[in-house]
mmCIF file of C-alpha atoms in Angstrom:
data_model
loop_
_atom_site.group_PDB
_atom_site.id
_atom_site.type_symbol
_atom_site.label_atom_id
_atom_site.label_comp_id
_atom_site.label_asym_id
_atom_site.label_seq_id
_atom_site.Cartn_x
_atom_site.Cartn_y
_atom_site.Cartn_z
ATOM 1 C CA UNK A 1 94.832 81.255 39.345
ATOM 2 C CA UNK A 2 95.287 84.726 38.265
ATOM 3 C CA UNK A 3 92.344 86.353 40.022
ATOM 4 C CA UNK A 4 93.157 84.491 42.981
ATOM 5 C CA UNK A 5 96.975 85.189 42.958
ATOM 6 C CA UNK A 6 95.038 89.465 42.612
ATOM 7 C CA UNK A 7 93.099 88.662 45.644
ATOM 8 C CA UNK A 8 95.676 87.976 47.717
ATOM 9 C CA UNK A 9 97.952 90.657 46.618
ATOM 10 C CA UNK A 10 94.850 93.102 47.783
ATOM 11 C CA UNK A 11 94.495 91.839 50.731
ATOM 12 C CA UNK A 12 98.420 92.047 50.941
ATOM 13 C CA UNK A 13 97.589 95.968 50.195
ATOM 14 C CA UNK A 14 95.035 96.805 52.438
ATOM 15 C CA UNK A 15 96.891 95.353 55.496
ATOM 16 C CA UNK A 16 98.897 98.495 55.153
ATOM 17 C CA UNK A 17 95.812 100.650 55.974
ATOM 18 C CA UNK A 18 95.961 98.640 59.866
ATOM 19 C CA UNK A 19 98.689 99.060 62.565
ATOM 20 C CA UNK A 20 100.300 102.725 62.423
ATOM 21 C CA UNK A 21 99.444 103.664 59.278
ATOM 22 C CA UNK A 22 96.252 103.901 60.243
ATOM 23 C CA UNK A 23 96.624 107.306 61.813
ATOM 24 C CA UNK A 24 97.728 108.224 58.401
ATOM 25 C CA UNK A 25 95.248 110.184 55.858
ATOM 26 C CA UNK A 26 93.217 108.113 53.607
ATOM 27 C CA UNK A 27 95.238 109.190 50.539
ATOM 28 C CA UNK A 28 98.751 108.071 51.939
ATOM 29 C CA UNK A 29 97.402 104.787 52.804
ATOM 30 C CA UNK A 30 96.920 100.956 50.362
ATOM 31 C CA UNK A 31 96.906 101.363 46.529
ATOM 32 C CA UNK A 32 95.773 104.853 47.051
ATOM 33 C CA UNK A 33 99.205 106.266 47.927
ATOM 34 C CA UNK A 34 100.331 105.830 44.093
ATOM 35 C CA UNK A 35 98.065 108.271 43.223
ATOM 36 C CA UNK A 36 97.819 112.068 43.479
ATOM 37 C CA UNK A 37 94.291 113.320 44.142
ATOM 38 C CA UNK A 38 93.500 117.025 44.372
ATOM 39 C CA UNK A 39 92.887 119.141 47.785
ATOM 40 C CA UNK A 40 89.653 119.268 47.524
ATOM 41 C CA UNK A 41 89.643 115.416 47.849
ATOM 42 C CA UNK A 42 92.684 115.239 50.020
ATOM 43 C CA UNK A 43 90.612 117.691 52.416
ATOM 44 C CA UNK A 44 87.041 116.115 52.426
ATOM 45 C CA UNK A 45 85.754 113.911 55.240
ATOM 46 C CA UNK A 46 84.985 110.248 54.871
ATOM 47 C CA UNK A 47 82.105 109.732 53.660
ATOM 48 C CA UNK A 48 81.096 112.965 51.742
ATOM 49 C CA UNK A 49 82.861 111.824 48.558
ATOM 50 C CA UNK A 50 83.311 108.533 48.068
ATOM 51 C CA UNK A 51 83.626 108.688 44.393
ATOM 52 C CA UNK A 52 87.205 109.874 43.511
ATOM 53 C CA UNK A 53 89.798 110.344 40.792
ATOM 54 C CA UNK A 54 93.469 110.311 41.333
ATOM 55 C CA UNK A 55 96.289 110.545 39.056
ATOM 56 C CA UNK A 56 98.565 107.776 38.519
ATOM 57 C CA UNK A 57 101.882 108.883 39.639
ATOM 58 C CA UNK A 58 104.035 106.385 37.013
ATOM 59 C CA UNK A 59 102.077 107.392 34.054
ATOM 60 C CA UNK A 60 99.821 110.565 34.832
ATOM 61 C CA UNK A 61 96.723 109.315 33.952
ATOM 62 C CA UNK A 62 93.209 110.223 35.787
ATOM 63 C CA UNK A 63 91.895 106.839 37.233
ATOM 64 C CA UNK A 64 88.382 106.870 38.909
ATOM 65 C CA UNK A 65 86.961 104.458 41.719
ATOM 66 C CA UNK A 66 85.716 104.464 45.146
ATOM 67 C CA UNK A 67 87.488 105.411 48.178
ATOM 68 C CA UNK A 68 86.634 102.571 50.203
ATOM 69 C CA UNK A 69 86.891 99.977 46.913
ATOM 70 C CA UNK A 70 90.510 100.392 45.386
ATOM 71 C CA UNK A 71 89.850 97.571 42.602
ATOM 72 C CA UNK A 72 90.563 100.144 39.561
ATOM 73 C CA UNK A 73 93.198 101.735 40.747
ATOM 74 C CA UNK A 74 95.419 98.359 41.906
ATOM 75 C CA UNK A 75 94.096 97.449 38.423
ATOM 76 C CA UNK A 76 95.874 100.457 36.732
ATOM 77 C CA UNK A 77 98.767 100.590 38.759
ATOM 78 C CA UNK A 78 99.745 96.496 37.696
ATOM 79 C CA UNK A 79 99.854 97.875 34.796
ATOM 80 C CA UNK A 80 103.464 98.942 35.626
ATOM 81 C CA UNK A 81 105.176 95.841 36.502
ATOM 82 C CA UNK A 82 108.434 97.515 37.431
ATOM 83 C CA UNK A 83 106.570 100.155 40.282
ATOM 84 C CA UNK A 84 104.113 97.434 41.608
ATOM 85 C CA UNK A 85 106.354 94.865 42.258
ATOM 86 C CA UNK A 86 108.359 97.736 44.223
ATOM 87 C CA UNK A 87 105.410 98.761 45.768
ATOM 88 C CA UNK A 88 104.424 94.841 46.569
ATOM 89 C CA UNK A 89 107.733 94.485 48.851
ATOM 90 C CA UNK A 90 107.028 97.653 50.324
ATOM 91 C CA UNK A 91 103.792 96.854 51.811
ATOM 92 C CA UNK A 92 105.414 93.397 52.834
ATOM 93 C CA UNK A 93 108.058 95.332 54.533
ATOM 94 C CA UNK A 94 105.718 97.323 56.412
ATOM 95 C CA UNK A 95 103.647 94.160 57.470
ATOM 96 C CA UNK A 96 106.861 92.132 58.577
ATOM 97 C CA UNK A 97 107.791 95.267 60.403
ATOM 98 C CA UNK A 98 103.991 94.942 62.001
ATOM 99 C CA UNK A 99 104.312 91.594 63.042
ATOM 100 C CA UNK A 100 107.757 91.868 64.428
ATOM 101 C CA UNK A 101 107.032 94.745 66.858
ATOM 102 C CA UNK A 102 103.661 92.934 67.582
ATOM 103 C CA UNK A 103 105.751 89.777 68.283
ATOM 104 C CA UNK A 104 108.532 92.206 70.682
ATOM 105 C CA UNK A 105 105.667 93.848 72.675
ATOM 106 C CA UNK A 106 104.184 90.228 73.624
ATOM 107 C CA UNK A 107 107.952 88.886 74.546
ATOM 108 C CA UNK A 108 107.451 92.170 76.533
ATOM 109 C CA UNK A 109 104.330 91.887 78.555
ATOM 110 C CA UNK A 110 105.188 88.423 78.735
ATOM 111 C CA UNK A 111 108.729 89.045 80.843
ATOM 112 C CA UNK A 112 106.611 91.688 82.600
ATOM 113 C CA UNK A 113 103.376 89.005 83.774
ATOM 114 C CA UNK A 114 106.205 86.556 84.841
ATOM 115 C CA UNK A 115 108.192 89.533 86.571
ATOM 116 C CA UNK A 116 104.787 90.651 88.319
ATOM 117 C CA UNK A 117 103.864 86.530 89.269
ATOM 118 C CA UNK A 118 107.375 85.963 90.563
ATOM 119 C CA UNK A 119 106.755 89.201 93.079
ATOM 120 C CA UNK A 120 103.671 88.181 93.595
ATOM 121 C CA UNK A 121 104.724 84.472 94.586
ATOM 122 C CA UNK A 122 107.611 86.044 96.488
ATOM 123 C CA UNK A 123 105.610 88.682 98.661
ATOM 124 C CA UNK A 124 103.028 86.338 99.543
ATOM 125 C CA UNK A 125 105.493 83.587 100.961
ATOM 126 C CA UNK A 126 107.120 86.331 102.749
ATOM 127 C CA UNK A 127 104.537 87.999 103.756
ATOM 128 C CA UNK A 128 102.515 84.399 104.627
ATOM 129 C CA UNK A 129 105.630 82.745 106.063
ATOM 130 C CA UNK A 130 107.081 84.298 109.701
ATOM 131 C CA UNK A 131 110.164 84.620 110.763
ATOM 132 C CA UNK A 132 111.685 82.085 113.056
ATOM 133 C CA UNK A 133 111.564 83.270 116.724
ATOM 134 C CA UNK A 134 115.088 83.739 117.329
ATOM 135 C CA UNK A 135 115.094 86.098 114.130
ATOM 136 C CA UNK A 136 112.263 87.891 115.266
ATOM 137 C CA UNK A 137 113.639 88.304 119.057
ATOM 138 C CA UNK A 138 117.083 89.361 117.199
ATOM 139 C CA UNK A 139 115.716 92.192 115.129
ATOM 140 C CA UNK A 140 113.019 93.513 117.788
ATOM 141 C CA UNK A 141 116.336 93.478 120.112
ATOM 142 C CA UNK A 142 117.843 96.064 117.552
ATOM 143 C CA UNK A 143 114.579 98.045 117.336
ATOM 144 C CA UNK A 144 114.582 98.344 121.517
ATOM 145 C CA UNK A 145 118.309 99.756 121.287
ATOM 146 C CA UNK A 146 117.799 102.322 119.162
ATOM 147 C CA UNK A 147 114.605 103.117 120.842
ATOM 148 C CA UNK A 148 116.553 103.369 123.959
ATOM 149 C CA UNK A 149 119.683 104.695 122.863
ATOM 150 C CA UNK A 150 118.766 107.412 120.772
ATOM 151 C CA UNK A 151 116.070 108.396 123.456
ATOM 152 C CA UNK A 152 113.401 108.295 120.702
ATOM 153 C CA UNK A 153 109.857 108.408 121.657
ATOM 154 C CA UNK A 154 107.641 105.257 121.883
ATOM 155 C CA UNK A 155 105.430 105.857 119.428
ATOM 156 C CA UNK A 156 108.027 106.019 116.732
ATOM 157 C CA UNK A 157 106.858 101.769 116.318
ATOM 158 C CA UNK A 158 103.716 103.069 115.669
ATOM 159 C CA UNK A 159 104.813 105.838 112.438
ATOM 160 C CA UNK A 160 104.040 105.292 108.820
ATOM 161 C CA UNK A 161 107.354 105.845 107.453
ATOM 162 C CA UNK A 162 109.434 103.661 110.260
ATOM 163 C CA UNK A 163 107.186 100.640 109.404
ATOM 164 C CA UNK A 164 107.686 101.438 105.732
ATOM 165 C CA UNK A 165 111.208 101.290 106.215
ATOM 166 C CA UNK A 166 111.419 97.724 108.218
ATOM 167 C CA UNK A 167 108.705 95.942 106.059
ATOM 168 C CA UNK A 168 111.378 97.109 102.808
ATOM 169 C CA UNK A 169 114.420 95.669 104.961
ATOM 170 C CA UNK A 170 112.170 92.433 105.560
ATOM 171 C CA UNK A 171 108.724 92.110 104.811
ATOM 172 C CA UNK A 172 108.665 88.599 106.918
ATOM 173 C CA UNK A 173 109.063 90.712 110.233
ATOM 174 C CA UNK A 174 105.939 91.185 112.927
ATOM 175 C CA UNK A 175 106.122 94.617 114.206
ATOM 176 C CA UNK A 176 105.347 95.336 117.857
ATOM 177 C CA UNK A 177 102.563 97.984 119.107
ATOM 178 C CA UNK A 178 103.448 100.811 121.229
ATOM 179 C CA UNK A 179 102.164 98.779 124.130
ATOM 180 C CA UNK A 180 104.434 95.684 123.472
ATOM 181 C CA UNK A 181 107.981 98.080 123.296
ATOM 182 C CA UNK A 182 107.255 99.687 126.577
ATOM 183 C CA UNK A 183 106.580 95.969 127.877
ATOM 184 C CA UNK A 184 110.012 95.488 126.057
ATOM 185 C CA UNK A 185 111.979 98.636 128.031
ATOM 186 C CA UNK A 186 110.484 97.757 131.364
ATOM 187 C CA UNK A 187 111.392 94.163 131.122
ATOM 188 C CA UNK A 188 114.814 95.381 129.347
ATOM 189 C CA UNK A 189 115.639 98.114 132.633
ATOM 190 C CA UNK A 190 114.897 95.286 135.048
ATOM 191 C CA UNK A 191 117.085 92.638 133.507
ATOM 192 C CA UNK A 192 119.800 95.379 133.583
ATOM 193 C CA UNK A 193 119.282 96.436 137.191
ATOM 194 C CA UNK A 194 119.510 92.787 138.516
ATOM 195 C CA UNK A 195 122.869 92.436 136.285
ATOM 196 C CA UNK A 196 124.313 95.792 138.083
ATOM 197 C CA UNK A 197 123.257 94.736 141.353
ATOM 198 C CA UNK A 198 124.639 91.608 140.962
ATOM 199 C CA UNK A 199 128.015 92.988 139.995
ATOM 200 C CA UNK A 200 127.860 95.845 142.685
ATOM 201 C CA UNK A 201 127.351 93.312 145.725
ATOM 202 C CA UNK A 202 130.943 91.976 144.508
ATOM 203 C CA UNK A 203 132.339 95.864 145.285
ATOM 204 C CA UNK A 204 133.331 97.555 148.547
ATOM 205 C CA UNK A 205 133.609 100.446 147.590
ATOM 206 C CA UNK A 206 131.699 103.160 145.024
ATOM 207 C CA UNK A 207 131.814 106.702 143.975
ATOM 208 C CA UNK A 208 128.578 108.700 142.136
ATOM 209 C CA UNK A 209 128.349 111.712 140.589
ATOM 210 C CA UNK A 210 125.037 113.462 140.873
ATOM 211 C CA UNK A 211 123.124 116.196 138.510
ATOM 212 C CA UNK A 212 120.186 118.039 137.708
ATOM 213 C CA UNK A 213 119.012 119.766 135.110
ATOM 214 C CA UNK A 214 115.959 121.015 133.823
ATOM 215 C CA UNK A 215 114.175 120.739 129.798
ATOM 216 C CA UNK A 216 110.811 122.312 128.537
ATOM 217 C CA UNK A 217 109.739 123.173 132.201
ATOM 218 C CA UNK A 218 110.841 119.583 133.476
ATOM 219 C CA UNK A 219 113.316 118.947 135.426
ATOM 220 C CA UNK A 220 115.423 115.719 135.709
ATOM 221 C CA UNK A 221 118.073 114.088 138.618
ATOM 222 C CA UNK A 222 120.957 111.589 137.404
ATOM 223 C CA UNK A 223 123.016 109.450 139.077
ATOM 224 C CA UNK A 224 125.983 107.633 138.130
ATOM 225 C CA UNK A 225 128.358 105.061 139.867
ATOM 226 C CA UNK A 226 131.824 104.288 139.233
ATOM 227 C CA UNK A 227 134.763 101.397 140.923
ATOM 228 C CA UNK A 228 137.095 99.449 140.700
ATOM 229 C CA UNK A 229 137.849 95.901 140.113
ATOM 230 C CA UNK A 230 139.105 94.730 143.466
ATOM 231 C CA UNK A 231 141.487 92.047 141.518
ATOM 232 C CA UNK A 232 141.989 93.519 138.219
ATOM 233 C CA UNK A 233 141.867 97.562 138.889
ATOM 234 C CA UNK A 234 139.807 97.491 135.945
ATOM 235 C CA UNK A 235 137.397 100.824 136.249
ATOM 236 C CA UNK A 236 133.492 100.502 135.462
ATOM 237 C CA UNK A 237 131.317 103.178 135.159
ATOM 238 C CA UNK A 238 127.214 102.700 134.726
ATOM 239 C CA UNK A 239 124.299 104.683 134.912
ATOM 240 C CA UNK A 240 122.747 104.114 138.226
ATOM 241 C CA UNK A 241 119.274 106.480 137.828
ATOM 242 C CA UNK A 242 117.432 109.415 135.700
ATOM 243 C CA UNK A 243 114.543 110.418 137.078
ATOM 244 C CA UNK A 244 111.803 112.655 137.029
ATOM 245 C CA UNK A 245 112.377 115.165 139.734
ATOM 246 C CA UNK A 246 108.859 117.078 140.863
ATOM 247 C CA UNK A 247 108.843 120.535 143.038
ATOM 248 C CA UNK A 248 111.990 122.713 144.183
ATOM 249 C CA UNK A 249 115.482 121.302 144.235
ATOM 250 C CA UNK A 250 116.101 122.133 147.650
ATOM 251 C CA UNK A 251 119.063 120.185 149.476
ATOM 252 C CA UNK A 252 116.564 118.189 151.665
ATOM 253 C CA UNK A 253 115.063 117.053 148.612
ATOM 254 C CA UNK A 254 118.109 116.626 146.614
ATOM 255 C CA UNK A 255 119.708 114.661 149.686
ATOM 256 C CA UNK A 256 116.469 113.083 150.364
ATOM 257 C CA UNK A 257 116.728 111.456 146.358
ATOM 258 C CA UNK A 258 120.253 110.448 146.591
ATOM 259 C CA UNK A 259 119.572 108.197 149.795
ATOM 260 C CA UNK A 260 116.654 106.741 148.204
ATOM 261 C CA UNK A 261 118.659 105.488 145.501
ATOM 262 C CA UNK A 262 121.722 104.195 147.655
ATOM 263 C CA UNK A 263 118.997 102.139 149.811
ATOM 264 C CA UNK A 264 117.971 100.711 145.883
ATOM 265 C CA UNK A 265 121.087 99.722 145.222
ATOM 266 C CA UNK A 266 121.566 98.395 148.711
ATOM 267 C CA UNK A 267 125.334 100.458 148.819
ATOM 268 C CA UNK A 268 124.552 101.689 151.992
ATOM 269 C CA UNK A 269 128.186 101.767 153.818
ATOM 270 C CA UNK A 270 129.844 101.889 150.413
ATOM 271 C CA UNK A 271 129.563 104.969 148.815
ATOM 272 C CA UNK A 272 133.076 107.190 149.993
ATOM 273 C CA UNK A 273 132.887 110.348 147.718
ATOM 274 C CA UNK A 274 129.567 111.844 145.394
ATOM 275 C CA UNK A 275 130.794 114.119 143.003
ATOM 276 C CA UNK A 276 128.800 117.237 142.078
ATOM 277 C CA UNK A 277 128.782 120.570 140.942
ATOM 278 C CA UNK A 278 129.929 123.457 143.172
ATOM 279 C CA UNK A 279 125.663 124.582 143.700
ATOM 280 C CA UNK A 280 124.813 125.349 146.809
ATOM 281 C CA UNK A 281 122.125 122.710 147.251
ATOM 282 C CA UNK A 282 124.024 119.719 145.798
ATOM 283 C CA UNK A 283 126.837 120.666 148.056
ATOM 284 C CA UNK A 284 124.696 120.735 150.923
ATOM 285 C CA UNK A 285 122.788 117.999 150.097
ATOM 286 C CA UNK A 286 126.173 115.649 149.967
ATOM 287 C CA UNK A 287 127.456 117.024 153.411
ATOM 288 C CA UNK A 288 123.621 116.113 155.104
ATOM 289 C CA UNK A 289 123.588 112.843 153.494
ATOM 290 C CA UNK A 290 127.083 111.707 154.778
ATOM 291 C CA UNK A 291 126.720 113.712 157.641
ATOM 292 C CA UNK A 292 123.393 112.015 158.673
ATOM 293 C CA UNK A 293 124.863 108.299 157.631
ATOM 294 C CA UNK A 294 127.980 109.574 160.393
ATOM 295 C CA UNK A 295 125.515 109.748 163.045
ATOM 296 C CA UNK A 296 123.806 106.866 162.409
ATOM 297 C CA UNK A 297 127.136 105.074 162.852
ATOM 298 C CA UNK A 298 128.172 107.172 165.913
ATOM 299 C CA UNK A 299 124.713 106.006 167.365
ATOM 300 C CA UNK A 300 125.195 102.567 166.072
ATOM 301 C CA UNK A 301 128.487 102.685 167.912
ATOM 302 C CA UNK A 302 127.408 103.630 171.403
ATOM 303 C CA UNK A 303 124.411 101.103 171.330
ATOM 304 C CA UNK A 304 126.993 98.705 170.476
ATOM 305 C CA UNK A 305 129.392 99.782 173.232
ATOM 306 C CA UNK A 306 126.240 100.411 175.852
ATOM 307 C CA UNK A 307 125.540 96.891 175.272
ATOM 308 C CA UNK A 308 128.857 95.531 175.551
ATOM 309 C CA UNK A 309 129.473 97.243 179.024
#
C-alpha cells in the first residue's frame, strides 16, 4: 500500500513539470524546487549533467540523484512530514488550477464553434434564401432614387464599397448590373412623362422657365413648367426637360429647342409667358418662338376666313 500510495504522490509531483510551469527552469519545477543546487548546475543544459546534488532546503543536507529521476530527493524531502504535506497541496493547487483553466478555455472555444455555426447557418439561409419580389422591387426602388436624385453616376451599382454596404444592410438582396439600372431610369423617365402628360392635357394654360448653362466644356438646356389647378388654384411646378445641348447657343437654336419640346408635350396653344434670363439670345429666342406661333395663327385665321367667304 505504501509504495503504491508513493507512486501516486510522484506522479501527483511531476504533473507540475506540464502546463505553464513548463516554461519554467528545470530546478523550479517537481520535487526539485525544494532543493537549492549551485549555478553551475542551475546554468548547464539538459543533458550535459544529469547527475546532480541539491541541498535540501528544510534541513540543509546535500542529496544526490538524477535530473530526470527525482526518486531520492522526494525520498528525502518525506522525510519532513510538516513541508511535504505543504508542498503535496501545493502541487494539487497548481493542477486544479490546470484543469480549471483547461476546462474555461473549452467552455470558450465551445461558445465560439456554436457562435461561428449559428453565422454560418444564418448567412447561408440568407444568402441561399431571396427576398420576396415585392421586397426586392421596394429596395431597388430606393437604390433608383438616390441614383437619380443625387445625380450619381451609373456605375456607382457596380463599386466595391456600395455593394459592401447593401449586402451588410441585407445580405438576402440581388443587386442589379449597371445595365439593369439604366433599364430601371429609362423605364422610370417614361412612366413619369406619361403621368405629366396625362395631368398637363387637364390644363389650359402653362408657363416655363428656360436655362442654359454650361459644366466641364458641356453645355446643358432646362426647361421647367408651372400652372394652376383650374378648380383648386393649387400651383404645380415639374421639370419638363434637361438636355444635352451640342454647338453655339444661338437664338435660332435656343428657339428651335424650346418648340421641340412644346410639340413633346403637345402644349402647343398653351404656353402664355417663358421666363428667362435677360441674355440676348434667350430673349430673342422667346420673342421668335411666340412671334412665329402669332403668324401661324394670323395665317390660320385668313385660311379660315378665305374659306368661309
Amino acid at each position: 500500500m505504501d509504495s503504491n500510495h508513493d507512486e501516486f504522490e510522484d506522479d501527483i509531483i511531476d504533473d507540475i513539470s506540464c502546463g505553464d510551469d513548463s516554461k519554467l527552469p528545470w530546478y523550479k519545477v517537481t520535487i526539485l524546487a525544494m532543493y537549492v543546487f549551485s549555478d553551475s548546475l542551475q546554468n548547464s543544459l539538459p543533458g550535459v549533467l544529469e547527475n546532480i546534488h541539491g541541498k535540501c532546503t528544510v534541513c540543509k543536507k546535500q542529496i544526490s540523484g538524477r535530473r530526470t529521476a527525482n526518486t531520492n530527493f522526494s525520498r528525502h524531502f518525506k522525510s519532513h512530514p510538516k513541508e511535504y504535506k505543504v508542498f503535496l497541496e501545493k502541487v494539487e493547487e497548481e493542477r486544479m488550477k490546470r484543469n480549471s483553466n483547461s476546462t474555461k478555455k473549452r467552455k470558450i472555444c465551445s461558445a465560439e464553434e456554436s457562435v461561428i455555426n449559428k453565422k454560418k447557418i444564418l448567412e447561408e439561409f440568407f444568402v441561399k434564401k431571396k427576398l420576396p419580389s415585392n421586397e426586392q422591387d421596394v429596395i431597388s426602388g430606393r437604390i433608383l432614387d438616390y441614383i437619380v436624385a443625387d445625380a450619381r453616376p451609373l456605375s456607382t451599382v457596380d463599386s466595391p464599397h456600395f455593394l459592401k454596404l447593401i449586402g451588410s444592410l441585407n445580405p438576402r438582396f440581388q443587386m442589379f448590373t449597371r445595365n439593369s439600372l439604366a433599364a430601371m431610369v429609362v423605364k422610370e423617365f417614361n412612366r413619369y412623362k406619361d403621368e405629366l402628360m396625362s395631368m398637363l392635357c387637364k390644363v389650359s394654360t402653362v408657363c416655363l422657365t428656360a436655362d442654359a448653362w454650361s459644366s466641364q466644356r458641356r453645355a446643358f438646356l432646362g426647361i421647367t413648367i408651372h400652372w394652376l389647378d383650374e378648380v383648386t388654384l393649387t400651383r404645380y411646378s415639374r421639370a419638363l426637360a434637361l438636355k444635352r445641348f451640342f454647338g453655339s447657343q444661338t437664338y435660332s437654336r435656343i428657339s428651335g429647342f424650346i418648340s421641340s419640346i412644346i410639340q413633346e408635350y403637345q402644349l402647343e396653344g398653351k404656353v402664355q409667358h417663358i421666363v428667362t434670363d435677360n441674355g440676348l439670345n434667350f430673349v430673342k429666342a422667346v420673342k421668335d418662338y411666340f412671334q412665329t406661333k402669332a403668324s401661324e395663327a394670323s395665317v390660320v385665321v385668313t385660311e379660315t376666313n378665305d374659306e368661309l367667304s
